[in-house]
């Protein structure tokens, strides 16, 4: 019984680690899911971002809004690093040919609060 439960947990973990995020994005966003997955992977290893927040050890994402015609998306994800966080916002539009393009990105950096800084608040 425990062996089956352990195998199931391992399978879910491996699916989530290697296939899950891209699959979830594709299911939630449809066609722009691939574009968002590429942007997230690129940001995770970007020297500009990692030099400010350190090595990325966590990712969180959410869809901010859908356009009325479903031809625009605003997507936001958070990269959690050793020294801080980077919030990246993507604006996407669907072109006439049906291809999704990024039209704007914005990155907001924030430093992690230390215990001394939290105590003084």
mmCIF file with all atom_site columns, C-alpha atoms in Angstrom, residues 43-44 46-58 78-88 107-112:
data_model
loop_
_atom_site.group_PDB
_atom_site.id
_atom_site.type_symbol
_atom_site.label_atom_id
_atom_site.label_alt_id
_atom_site.label_comp_id
_atom_site.label_asym_id
_atom_site.label_entity_id
_atom_site.label_seq_id
_atom_site.pdbx_PDB_ins_code
_atom_site.Cartn_x
_atom_site.Cartn_y
_atom_site.Cartn_z
_atom_site.occupancy
_atom_site.B_iso_or_equiv
_atom_site.pdbx_formal_charge
_atom_site.auth_seq_id
_atom_site.auth_comp_id
_atom_site.auth_asym_id
_atom_site.auth_atom_id
_atom_site.pdbx_PDB_model_num
ATOM 1  C CA . UNK A 1 43  ? 13.673 35.324 -17.059 1.00 0.00 ? 43  UNK A CA 1
ATOM 2  C CA . UNK A 1 44  ? 14.703 32.601 -14.631 1.00 0.00 ? 44  UNK A CA 1
ATOM 3  C CA . UNK A 1 46  ? 18.552 36.109 -17.181 1.00 0.00 ? 46  UNK A CA 1
ATOM 4  C CA . UNK A 1 47  ? 21.832 37.608 -15.893 1.00 0.00 ? 47  UNK A CA 1
ATOM 5  C CA . UNK A 1 48  ? 20.080 40.973 -15.453 1.00 0.00 ? 48  UNK A CA 1
ATOM 6  C CA . UNK A 1 49  ? 17.549 39.424 -13.080 1.00 0.00 ? 49  UNK A CA 1
ATOM 7  C CA . UNK A 1 50  ? 19.775 36.936 -11.260 1.00 0.00 ? 50  UNK A CA 1
ATOM 8  C CA . UNK A 1 51  ? 22.382 39.628 -10.567 1.00 0.00 ? 51  UNK A CA 1
ATOM 9  C CA . UNK A 1 52  ? 19.734 41.520 -8.563  1.00 0.00 ? 52  UNK A CA 1
ATOM 10 C CA . UNK A 1 53  ? 17.806 38.730 -6.802  1.00 0.00 ? 53  UNK A CA 1
ATOM 11 C CA . UNK A 1 54  ? 20.326 35.870 -6.728  1.00 0.00 ? 54  UNK A CA 1
ATOM 12 C CA . UNK A 1 55  ? 19.630 32.305 -7.793  1.00 0.00 ? 55  UNK A CA 1
ATOM 13 C CA . UNK A 1 56  ? 15.910 31.752 -8.423  1.00 0.00 ? 56  UNK A CA 1
ATOM 14 C CA . UNK A 1 57  ? 14.407 29.234 -6.008  1.00 0.00 ? 57  UNK A CA 1
ATOM 15 C CA . UNK A 1 58  ? 10.672 29.770 -6.516  1.00 0.00 ? 58  UNK A CA 1
ATOM 16 C CA . UNK A 1 78  ? 6.991  36.302 -9.531  1.00 0.00 ? 78  UNK A CA 1
ATOM 17 C CA . UNK A 1 79  ? 10.519 34.926 -9.306  1.00 0.00 ? 79  UNK A CA 1
ATOM 18 C CA . UNK A 1 80  ? 11.729 34.428 -5.738  1.00 0.00 ? 80  UNK A CA 1
ATOM 19 C CA . UNK A 1 81  ? 15.489 34.571 -5.315  1.00 0.00 ? 81  UNK A CA 1
ATOM 20 C CA . UNK A 1 82  ? 18.045 34.358 -2.547  1.00 0.00 ? 82  UNK A CA 1
ATOM 21 C CA . UNK A 1 83  ? 18.319 38.145 -2.092  1.00 0.00 ? 83  UNK A CA 1
ATOM 22 C CA . UNK A 1 84  ? 14.981 39.424 -3.374  1.00 0.00 ? 84  UNK A CA 1
ATOM 23 C CA . UNK A 1 85  ? 12.088 39.036 -5.764  1.00 0.00 ? 85  UNK A CA 1
ATOM 24 C CA . UNK A 1 86  ? 11.344 40.063 -9.333  1.00 0.00 ? 86  UNK A CA 1
ATOM 25 C CA . UNK A 1 87  ? 7.782  40.588 -10.514 1.00 0.00 ? 87  UNK A CA 1
ATOM 26 C CA . UNK A 1 88  ? 7.534  40.363 -14.296 1.00 0.00 ? 88  UNK A CA 1
ATOM 27 C CA . UNK A 1 107 ? 10.086 44.074 -14.252 1.00 0.00 ? 107 UNK A CA 1
ATOM 28 C CA . UNK A 1 108 ? 9.804  45.258 -10.659 1.00 0.00 ? 108 UNK A CA 1
ATOM 29 C CA . UNK A 1 109 ? 12.525 44.255 -8.202  1.00 0.00 ? 109 UNK A CA 1
ATOM 30 C CA . UNK A 1 110 ? 12.165 44.117 -4.433  1.00 0.00 ? 110 UNK A CA 1
ATOM 31 C CA . UNK A 1 111 ? 14.703 43.137 -1.785  1.00 0.00 ? 111 UNK A CA 1
ATOM 32 C CA . UNK A 1 112 ? 13.975 40.529 0.841   1.00 0.00 ? 112 UNK A CA 1
#
